Coordinates of C-alpha atoms in Angstrom, one line a residue:
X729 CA 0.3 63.1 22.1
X730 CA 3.9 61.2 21.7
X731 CA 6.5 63.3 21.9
X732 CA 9.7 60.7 21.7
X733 CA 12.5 62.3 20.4
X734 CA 15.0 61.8 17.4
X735 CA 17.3 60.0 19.4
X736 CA 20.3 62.1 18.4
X737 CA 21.2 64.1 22.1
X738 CA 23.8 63.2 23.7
X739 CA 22.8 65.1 27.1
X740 CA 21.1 62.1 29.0
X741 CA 23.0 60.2 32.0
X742 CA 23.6 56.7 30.9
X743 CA 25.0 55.5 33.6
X744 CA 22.5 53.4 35.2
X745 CA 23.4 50.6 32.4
X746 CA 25.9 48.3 33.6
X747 CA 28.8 47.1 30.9
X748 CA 29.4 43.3 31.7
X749 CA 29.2 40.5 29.8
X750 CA 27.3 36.9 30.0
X751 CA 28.7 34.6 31.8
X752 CA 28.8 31.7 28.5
X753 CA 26.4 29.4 29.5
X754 CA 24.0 32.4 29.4
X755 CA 21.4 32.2 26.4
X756 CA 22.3 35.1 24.2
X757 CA 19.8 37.7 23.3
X758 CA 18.0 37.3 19.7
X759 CA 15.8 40.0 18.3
X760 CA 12.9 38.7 16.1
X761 CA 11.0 40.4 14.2
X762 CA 7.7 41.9 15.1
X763 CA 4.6 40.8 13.8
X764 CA 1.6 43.1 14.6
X765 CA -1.2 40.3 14.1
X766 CA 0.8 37.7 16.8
X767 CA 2.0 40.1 18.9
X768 CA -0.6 43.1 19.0
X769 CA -0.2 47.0 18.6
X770 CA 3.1 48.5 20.4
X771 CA 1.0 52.3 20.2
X772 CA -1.8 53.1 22.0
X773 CA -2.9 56.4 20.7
X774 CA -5.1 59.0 22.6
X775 CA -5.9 62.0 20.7
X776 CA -5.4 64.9 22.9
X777 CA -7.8 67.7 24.5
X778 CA -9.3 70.0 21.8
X779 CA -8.9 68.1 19.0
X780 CA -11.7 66.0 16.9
X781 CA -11.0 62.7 15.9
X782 CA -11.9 62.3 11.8
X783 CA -9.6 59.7 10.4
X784 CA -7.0 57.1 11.5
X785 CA -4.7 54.7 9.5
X786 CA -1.7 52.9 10.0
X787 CA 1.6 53.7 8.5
X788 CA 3.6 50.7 9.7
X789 CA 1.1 48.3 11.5
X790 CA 1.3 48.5 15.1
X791 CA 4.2 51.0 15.4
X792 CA 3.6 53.9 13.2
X793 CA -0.3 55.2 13.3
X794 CA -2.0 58.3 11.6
X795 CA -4.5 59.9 13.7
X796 CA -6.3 63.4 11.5
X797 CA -8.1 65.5 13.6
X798 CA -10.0 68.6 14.1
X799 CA -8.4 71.3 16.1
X800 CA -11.3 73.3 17.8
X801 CA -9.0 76.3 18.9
X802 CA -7.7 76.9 14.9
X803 CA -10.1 75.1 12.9
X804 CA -8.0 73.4 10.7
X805 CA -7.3 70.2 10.6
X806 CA -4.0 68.3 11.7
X807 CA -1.6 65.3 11.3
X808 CA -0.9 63.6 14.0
X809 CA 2.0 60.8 14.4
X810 CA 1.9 58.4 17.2
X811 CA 5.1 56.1 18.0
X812 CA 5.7 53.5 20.4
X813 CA 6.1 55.2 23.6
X814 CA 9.1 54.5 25.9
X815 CA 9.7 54.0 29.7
X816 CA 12.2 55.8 31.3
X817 CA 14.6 53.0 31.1
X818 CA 13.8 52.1 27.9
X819 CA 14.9 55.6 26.8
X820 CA 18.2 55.2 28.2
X821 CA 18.7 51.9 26.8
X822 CA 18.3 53.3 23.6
X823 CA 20.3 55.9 23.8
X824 CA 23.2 53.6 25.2
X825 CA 22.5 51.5 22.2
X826 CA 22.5 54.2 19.1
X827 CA 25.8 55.5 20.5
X828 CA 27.9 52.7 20.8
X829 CA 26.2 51.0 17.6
X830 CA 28.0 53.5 15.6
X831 CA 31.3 52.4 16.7
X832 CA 30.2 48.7 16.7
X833 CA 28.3 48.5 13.5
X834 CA 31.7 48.2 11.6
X835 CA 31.2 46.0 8.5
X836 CA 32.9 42.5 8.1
X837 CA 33.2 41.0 4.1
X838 CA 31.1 38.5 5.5
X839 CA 28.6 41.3 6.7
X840 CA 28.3 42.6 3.2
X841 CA 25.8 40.2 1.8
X842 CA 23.7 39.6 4.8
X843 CA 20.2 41.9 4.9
X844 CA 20.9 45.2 6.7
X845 CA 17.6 44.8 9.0
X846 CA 19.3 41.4 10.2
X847 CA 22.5 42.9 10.3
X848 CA 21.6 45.6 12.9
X849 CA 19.5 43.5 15.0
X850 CA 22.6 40.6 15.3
X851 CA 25.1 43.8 16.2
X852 CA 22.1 44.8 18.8
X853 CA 21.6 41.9 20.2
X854 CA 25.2 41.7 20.9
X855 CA 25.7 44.9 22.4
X856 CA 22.6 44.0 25.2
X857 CA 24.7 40.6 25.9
X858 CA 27.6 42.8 26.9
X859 CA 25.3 44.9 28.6
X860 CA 24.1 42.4 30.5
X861 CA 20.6 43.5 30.3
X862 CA 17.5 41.3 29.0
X863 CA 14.4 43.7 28.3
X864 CA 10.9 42.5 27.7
X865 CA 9.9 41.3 24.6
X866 CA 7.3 44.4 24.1
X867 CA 10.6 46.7 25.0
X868 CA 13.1 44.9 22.1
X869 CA 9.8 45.5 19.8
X870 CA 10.2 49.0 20.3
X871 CA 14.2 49.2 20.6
X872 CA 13.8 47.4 17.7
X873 CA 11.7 49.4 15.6
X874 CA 13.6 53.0 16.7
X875 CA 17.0 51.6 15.8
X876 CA 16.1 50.5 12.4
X877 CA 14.3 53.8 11.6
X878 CA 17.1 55.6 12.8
X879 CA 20.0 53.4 11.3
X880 CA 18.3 52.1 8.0
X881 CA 15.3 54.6 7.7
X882 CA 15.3 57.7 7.4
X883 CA 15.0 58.7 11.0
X884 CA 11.9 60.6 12.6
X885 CA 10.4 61.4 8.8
X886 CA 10.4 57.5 8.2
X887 CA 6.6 57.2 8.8
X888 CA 6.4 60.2 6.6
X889 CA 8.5 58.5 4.2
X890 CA 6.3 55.4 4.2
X891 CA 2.6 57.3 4.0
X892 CA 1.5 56.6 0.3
X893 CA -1.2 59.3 1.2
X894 CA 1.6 62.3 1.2
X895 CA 2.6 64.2 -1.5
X896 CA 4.7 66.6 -0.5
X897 CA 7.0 66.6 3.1
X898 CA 7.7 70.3 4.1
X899 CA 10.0 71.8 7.1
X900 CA 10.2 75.7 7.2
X901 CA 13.0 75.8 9.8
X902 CA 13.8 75.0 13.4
X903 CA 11.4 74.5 15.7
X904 CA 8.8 74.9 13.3
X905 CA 6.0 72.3 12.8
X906 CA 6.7 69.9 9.6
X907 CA 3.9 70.7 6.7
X908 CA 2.4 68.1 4.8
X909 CA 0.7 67.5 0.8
X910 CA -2.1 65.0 1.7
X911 CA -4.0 63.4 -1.3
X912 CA -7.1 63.6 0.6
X913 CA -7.2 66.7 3.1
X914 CA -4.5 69.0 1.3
X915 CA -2.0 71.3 3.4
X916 CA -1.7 69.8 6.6
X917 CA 0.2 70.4 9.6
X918 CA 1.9 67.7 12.2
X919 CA 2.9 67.3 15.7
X920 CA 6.5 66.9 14.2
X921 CA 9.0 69.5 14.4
X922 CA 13.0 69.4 15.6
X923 CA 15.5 71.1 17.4
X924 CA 18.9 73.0 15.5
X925 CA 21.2 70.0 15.9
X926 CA 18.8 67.3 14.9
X927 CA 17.5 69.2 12.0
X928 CA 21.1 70.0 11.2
X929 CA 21.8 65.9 11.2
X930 CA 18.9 64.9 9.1
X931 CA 19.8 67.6 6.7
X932 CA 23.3 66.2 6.0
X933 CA 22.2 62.7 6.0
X934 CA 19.6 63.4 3.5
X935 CA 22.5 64.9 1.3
X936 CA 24.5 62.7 2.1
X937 CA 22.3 59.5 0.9
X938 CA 21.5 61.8 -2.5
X939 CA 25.1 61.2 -3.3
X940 CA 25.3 65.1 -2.9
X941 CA 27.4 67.5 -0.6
X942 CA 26.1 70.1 1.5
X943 CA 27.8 72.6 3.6
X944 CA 27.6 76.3 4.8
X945 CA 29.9 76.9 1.9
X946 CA 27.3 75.6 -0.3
X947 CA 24.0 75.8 1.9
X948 CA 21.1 75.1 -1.3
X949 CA 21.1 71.6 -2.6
X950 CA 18.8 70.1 -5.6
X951 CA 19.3 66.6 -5.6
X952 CA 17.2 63.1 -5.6
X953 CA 16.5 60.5 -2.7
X954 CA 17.5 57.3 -3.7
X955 CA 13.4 56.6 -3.7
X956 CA 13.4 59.0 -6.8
X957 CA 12.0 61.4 -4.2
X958 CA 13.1 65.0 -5.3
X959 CA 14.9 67.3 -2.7
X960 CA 15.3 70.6 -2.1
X961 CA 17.5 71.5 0.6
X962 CA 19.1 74.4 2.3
X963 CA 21.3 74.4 5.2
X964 CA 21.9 77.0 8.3
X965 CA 20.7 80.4 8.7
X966 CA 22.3 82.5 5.5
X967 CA 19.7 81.6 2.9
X968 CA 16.7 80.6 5.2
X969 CA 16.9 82.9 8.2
X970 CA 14.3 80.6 10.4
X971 CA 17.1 77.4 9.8
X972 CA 17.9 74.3 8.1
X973 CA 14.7 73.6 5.5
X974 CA 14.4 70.7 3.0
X975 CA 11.2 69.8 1.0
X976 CA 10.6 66.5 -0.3
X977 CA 8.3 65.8 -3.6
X978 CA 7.7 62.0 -2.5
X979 CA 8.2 59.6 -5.6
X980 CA 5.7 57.5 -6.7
X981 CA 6.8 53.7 -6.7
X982 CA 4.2 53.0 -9.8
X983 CA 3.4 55.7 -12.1
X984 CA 0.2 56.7 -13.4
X985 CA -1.0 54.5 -16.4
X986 CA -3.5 56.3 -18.5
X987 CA -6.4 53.8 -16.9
X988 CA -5.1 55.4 -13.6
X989 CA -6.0 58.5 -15.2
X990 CA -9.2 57.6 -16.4
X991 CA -10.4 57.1 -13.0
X992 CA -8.8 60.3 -11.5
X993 CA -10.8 61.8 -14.2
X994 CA -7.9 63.9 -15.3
X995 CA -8.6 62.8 -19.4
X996 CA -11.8 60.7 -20.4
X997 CA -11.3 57.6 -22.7
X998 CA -11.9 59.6 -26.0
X999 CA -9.2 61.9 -25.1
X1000 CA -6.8 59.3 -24.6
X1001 CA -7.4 57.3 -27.7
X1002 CA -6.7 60.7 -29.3
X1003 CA -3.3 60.8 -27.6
X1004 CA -3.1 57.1 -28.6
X1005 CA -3.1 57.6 -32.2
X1006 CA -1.1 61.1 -32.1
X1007 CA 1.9 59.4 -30.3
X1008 CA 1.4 56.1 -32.8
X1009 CA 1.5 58.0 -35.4
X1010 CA 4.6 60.6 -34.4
X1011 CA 3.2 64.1 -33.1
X1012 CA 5.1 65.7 -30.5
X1013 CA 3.4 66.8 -27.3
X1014 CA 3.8 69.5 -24.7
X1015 CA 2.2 69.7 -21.4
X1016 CA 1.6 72.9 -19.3
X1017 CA 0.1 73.6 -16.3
X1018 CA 1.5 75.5 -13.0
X1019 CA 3.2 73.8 -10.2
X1020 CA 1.4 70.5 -8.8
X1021 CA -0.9 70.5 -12.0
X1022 CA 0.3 67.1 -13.2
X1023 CA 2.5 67.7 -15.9
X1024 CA 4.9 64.9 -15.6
X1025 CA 2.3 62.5 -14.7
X1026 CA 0.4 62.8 -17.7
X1027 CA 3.4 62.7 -20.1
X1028 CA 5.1 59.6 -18.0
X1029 CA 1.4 57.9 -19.0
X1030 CA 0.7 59.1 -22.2
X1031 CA 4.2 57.5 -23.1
X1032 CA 2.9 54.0 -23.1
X1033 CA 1.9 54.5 -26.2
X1034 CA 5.0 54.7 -27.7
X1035 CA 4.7 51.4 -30.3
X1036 CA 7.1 48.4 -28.8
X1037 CA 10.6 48.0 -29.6
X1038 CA 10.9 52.2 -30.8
X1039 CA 14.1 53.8 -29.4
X1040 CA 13.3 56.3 -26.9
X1041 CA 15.6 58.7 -25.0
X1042 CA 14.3 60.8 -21.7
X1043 CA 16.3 63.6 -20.4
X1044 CA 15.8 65.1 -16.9
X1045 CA 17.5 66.6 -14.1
X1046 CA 15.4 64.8 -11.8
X1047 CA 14.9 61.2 -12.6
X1048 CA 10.9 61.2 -12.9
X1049 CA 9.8 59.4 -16.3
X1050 CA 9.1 55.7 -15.9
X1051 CA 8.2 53.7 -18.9
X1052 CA 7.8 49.4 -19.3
X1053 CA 10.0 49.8 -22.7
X1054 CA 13.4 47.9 -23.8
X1055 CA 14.8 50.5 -26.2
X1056 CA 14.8 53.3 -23.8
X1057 CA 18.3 55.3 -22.7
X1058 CA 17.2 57.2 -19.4
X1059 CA 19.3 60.2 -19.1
X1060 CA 19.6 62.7 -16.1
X1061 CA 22.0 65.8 -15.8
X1062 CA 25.1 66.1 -13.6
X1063 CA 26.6 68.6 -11.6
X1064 CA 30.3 68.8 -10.8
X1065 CA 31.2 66.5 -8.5
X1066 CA 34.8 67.6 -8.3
X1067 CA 37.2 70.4 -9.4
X1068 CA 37.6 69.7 -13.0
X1069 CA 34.6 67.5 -13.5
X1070 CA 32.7 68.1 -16.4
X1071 CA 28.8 69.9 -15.6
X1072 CA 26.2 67.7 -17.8
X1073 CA 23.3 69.7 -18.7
X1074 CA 20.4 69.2 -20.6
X1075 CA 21.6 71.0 -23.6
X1076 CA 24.2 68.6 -23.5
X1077 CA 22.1 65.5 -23.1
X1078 CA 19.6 66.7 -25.7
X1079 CA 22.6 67.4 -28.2
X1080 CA 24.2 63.9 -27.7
X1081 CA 20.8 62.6 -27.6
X1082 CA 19.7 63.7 -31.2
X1083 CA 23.3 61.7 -32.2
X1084 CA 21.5 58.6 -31.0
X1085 CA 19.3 58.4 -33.3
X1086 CA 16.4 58.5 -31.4
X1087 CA 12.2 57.8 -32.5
X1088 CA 10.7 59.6 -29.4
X1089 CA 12.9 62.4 -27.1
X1090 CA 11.0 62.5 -23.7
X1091 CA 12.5 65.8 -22.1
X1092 CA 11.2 66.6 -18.0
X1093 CA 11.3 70.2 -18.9
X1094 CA 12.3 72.5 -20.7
X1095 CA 13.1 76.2 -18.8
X1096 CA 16.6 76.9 -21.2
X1097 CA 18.9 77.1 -23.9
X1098 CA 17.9 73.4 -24.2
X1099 CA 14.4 74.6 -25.6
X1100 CA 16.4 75.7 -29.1
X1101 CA 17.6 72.2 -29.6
X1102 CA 14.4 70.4 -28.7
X1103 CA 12.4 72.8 -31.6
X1104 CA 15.1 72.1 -34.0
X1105 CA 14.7 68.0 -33.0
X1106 CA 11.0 68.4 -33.7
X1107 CA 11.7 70.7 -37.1
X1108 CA 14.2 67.1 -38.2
X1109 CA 11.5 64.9 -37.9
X1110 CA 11.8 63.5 -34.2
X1111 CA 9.2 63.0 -32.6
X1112 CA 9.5 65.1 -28.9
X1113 CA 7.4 64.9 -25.4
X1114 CA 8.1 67.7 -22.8
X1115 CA 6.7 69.9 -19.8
X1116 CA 6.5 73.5 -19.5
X1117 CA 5.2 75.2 -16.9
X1118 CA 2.6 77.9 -18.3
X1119 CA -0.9 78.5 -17.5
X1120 CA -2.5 79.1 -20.8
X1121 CA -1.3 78.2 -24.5
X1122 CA -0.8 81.9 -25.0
X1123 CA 1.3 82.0 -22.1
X1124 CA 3.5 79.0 -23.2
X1125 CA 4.1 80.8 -26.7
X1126 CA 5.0 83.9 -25.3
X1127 CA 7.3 81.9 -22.7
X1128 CA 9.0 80.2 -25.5
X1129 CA 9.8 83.2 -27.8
X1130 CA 11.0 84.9 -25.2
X1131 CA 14.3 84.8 -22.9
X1132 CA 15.9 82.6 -22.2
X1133 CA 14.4 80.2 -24.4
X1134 CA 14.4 82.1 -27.4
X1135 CA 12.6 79.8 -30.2
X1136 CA 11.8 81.5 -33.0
X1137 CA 8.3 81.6 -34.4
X1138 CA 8.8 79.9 -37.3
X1139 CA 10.0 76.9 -35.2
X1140 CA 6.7 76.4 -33.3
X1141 CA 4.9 75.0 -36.4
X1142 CA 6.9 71.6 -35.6
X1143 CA 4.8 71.3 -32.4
X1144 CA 1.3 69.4 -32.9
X1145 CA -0.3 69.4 -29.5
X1146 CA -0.2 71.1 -26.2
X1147 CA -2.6 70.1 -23.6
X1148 CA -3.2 72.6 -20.9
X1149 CA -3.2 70.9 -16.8
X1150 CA -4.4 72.7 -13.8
X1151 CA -4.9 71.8 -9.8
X1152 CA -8.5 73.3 -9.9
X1153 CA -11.2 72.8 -7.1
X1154 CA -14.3 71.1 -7.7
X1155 CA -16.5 72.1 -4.4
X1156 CA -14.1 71.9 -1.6
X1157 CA -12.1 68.9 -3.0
X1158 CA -8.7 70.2 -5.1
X1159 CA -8.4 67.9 -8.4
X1160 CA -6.0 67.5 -11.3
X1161 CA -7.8 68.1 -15.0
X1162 CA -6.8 69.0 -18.3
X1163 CA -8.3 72.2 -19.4
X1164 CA -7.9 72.1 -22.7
X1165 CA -6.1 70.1 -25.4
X1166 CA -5.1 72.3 -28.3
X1167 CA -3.5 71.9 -31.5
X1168 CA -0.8 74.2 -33.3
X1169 CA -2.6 75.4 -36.7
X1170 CA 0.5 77.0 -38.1
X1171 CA 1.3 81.1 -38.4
X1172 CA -1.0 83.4 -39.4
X1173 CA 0.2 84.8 -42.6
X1174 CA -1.4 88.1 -42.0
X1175 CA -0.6 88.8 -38.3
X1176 CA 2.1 86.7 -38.0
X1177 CA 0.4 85.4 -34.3
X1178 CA 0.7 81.4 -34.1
X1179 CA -2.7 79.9 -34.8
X1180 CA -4.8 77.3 -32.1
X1181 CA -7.2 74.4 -32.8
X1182 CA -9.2 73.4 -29.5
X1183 CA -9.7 70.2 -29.7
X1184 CA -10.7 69.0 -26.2
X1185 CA -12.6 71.1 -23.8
X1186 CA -13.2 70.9 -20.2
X1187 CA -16.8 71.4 -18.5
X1188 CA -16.5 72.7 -15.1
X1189 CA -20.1 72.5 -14.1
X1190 CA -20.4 68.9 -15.8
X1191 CA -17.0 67.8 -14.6
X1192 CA -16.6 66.6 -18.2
X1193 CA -14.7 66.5 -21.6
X1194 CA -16.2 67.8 -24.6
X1195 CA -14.9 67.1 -28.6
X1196 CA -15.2 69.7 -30.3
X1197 CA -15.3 67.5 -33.6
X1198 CA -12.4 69.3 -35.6
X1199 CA -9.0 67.8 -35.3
X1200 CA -6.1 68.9 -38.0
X1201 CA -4.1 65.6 -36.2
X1202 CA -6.9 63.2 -36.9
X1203 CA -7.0 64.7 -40.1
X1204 CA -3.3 64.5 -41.0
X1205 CA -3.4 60.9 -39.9
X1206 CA -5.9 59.7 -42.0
X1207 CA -4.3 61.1 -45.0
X1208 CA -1.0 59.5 -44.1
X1209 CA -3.0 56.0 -43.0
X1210 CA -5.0 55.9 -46.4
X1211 CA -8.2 55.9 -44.0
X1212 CA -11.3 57.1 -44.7
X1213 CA -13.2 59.0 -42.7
X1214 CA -15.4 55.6 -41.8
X1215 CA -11.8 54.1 -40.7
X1216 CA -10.9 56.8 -39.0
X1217 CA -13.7 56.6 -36.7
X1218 CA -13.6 53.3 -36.3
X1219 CA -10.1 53.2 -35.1
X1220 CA -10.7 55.8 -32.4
X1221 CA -13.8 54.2 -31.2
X1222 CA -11.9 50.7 -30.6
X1223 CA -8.7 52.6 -29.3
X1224 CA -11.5 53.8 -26.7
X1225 CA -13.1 50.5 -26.1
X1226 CA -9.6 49.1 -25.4
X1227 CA -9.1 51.7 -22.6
X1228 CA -12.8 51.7 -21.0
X1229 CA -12.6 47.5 -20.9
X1230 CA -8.6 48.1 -19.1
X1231 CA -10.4 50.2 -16.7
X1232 CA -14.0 48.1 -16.0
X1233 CA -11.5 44.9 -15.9
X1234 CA -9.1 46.5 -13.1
X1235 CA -6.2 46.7 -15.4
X1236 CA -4.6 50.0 -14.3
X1237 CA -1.0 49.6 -13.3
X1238 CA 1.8 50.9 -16.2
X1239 CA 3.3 47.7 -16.8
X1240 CA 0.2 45.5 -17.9
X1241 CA -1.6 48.5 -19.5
X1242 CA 1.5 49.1 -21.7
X1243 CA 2.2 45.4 -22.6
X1244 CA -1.6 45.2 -23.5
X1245 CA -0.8 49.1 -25.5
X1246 CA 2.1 47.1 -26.8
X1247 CA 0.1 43.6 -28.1
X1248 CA -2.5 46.0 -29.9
X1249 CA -0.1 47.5 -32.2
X1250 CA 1.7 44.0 -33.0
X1251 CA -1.6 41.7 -33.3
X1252 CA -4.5 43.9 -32.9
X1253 CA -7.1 41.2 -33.7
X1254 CA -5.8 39.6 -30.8
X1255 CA -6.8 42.0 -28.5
X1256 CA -9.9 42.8 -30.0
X1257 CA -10.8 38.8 -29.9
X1258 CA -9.8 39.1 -26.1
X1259 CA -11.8 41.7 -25.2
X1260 CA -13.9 40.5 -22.6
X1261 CA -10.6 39.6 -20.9
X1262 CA -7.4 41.6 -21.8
X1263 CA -6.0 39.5 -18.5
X1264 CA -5.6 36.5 -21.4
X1265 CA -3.2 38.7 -23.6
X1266 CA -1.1 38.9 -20.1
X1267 CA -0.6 35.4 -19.9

């Protein structure tokens, strides 16, 4: 197992280096880049004694590789990083070079428009010529590929970083094996852990390059990677008594389109058209669900509904929401970043927000005072998307009448639809559905209780969605369209034509599905005539 370390530590004897330079008619060292198809794999990985080999995959070809194995002794399965390996002189090398690359990485205006990968390897290549020392080309490779992850990545977690398999990147403390989300085997733990002063380090950098502060004067830290990544932080001993811990909820680079959906099986094609024509047609949405339950995914998809051209305004504390639309403000909150700087909250974004004039208020979350303002947006006619975290529609009332949030009854009329999400197991495999999608009835004159309309139901045993075949929306809509019942039907089956042929085509990232969302409600014969290819509406 590799056990290269974070090359932070000072400790080492460096001293076998020499410090001269090339005479000039020397040819100076250049650093190319590596290639793992020309030049071959830099790891050769072994998986140790006791465990079971079951997957491998590589994170960065040739340098970063993923080996998942059984352990025999616990039974559980494990995550296990291999690097390139380093010889003993190679080691010190590197160790020479970090150090002094901090003093000679100093930034020139003609630096500043030059790529940074470039940039380190021409400062690196510069320090070896004053070295006098030529490595191999196999040992720049790896030189190569620890300085960039240390200087320009984000250090021993890079791979991590990089895996588009992880959800979630977890360390407890010092010492203390780094836990991992994985899509496709869950909890996991690695061979990765660090000492006090290198977990101390990372910490601070990762504040640091969040655009945040962090100290033992203010040890907890909320903040966003500038990946959208979200971070939780905490520094030292005082809060977390086993060390510096940090938690990162890995961003998505594409967000989930409703196809993408589709085939997770989180919501079937019927279900979709329904949100289809609710959002189309200005009913406002709330999704709940417990942690991990997919919440803002299904709200960030659903969105590409929203007809072209509509204004739109998100609010979140965390940047999350993603949409292909032009007439979109994207808001996030603010903490004071100085004495006397204002805090921006999202009471105060959603109270600015409703001066904008908006069509559709997109809202992360609402867990505050900010849950007054978004019922009275909905009760003025604006049309409002948010998340809650609740497990049942019962719970989610009883949440919002209650502190802090505080809506009154009366208010909850204004909300059409809630659709319930849960992280639910299906045999040994741990999926994302939608329980149940539910409309708000009104109050109950006699009891006073908030009457419920399910109008989508989830099958456990059949893995499936079931229509119940009443729907106070579909029924509102037709009265406001003019349909008829005939029309009515016929809209939602084509709606869910339109989404089965984007899925049996391969159209499923968020940008083509929403321009296609987009041409539909400008020249829906269009589509329709393009049905056997939707690729020609791209064009």
């Amino acid at each position: 197992m590799n056990t290269t370390p974070f090359f932070s530590s000072r400790k080492q004897k460096m001293d076998t280096i020499p410090r001269y330079r090339f005479p000039w008619n020397k040819e100076k060292t250049a650093i190319t880049a590596y290639d793992a198809a020309q030049h071959g794999p830099l790891v050769q990985a072994s998986v140790p004694d006791g465990y079971n080999e079951i997957e491998r995959y590589w994170v960065d070809p040739g340098r970063s590789l993923v080996v998942i194995a059984l352990n025999t002794k616990t039974g559980q399965n494990e995550y296990l990083l291999f690097e390139p390996a380093l010889t003993t002189f190679e080691h010190e090398l590197l160790e020479r070079v970090h150090s002094d690359l901090r003093n000679y990485l100093v930034l020139a205006d003609s630096d500043l428009s030059k790529d940074r990968t470039g940039l380190v390897r021409e400062k690196v290549a510069g320090l070896l010529d004053e070295y006098g020392v030529v490595p191999g080309t196999d040992s720049l490779f790896r030189l190569d590929y620890y300085l960039i992850r240390n200087f320009i990545g984000w250090g021993r977690i890079e791979p991590l970083m990089k895996d588009p398999n992880l959800e979630d990147i977890s360390c407890d403390g010092n010492r203390i094996a780094i836990f991992l989300y994985h899509r496709k085997f869950r909890n996991i733990r690695t061979n990765i852990m660090f000492h006090e002063e290198d977990l101390n380090s990372l910490a601070i950098s990762l504040a640091q390059r969040s655009g945040k502060h962090i100290s033992m004067g203010t040890p907890m830290l909320d903040a966003t990677l500038p990946d959208g990544s979200r971070l939780q932080l905490t520094l030292g001993t005082e809060i977390t008594t086993r060390g510096t811990s940090f938690t990162i909820r890995k961003f998505r680079g594409e967000p989930f389109s409703p196809v993408d959906l589709m085939e997770m099986r989180t919501f079937d094609a019927e279900a979709l058209a329904y949100f289809w024509l609710a959002i189309e047609n200005n009913k406002s949405l709330l999704f709940i669900g417990g942690t991990a339950s997919g919440k803002t995914s299904s709200l960030n998809a659903v969105s590409l509904f929203i007809p072209p051209v509509a204004k739109v305004v998100s609010i979140e504390d965390t940047r999350e929401i993603m949409l292909h639309h032009e007439n979109w403000i994207a808001s996030v909150t603010r903490e004071a970043v100085a004495e006397g700087a204002n805090v921006i909250t999202m009471f105060d974004l959603l109270r600015s927000a409703m001066r904008q004039r908006p069509e559709y208020i997109l809202v992360g979350e609402v867990r505050g005072e900010e849950a007054q303002t978004l019922f009275q947006a909905m009760n003025t006619g604006h049309t409002t998307f948010s998340t809650m975290h609740a497990g049942s529609v019962d719970a989610a009332i009883h949440r919002l009448e209650s502190e802090p949030l505080n809506v009154p009854k009366n208010m909850l009329q204004a909300l059409n639809i809630v659709c319930v999400q849960a992280l639910v197991y299906r045999g040994t495999e741990r999926i994302r559905r939608a329980l149940e999608i539910v409309e708000i009835a009104g109050i109950d004159p006699g009891t006073a209780n908030v009457r419920v309309n399910n109008v989508f139901e989830y099958d456990p045993v059949k893995d499936a969605f079931t229509y119940t075949g009443r729907s106070q929306v579909y029924t509102q809509i037709a009265e406001q369209r003019g349909w008829s019942r005939e029309q009515l039907s016929q809209e939602i089956a084509t709606r869910k034509r339109i989404l089965e042929a984007l899925q049996k085509q391969g159209i499923k990232d968020y940008v083509r599905v929403a321009r296609i969302f987009q041409a539909y409600n400008i020249e829906p014969a269009k589509v329709l005539q393009e049905m056997g290819d939707l690729s020609k509406i791209l064009t």
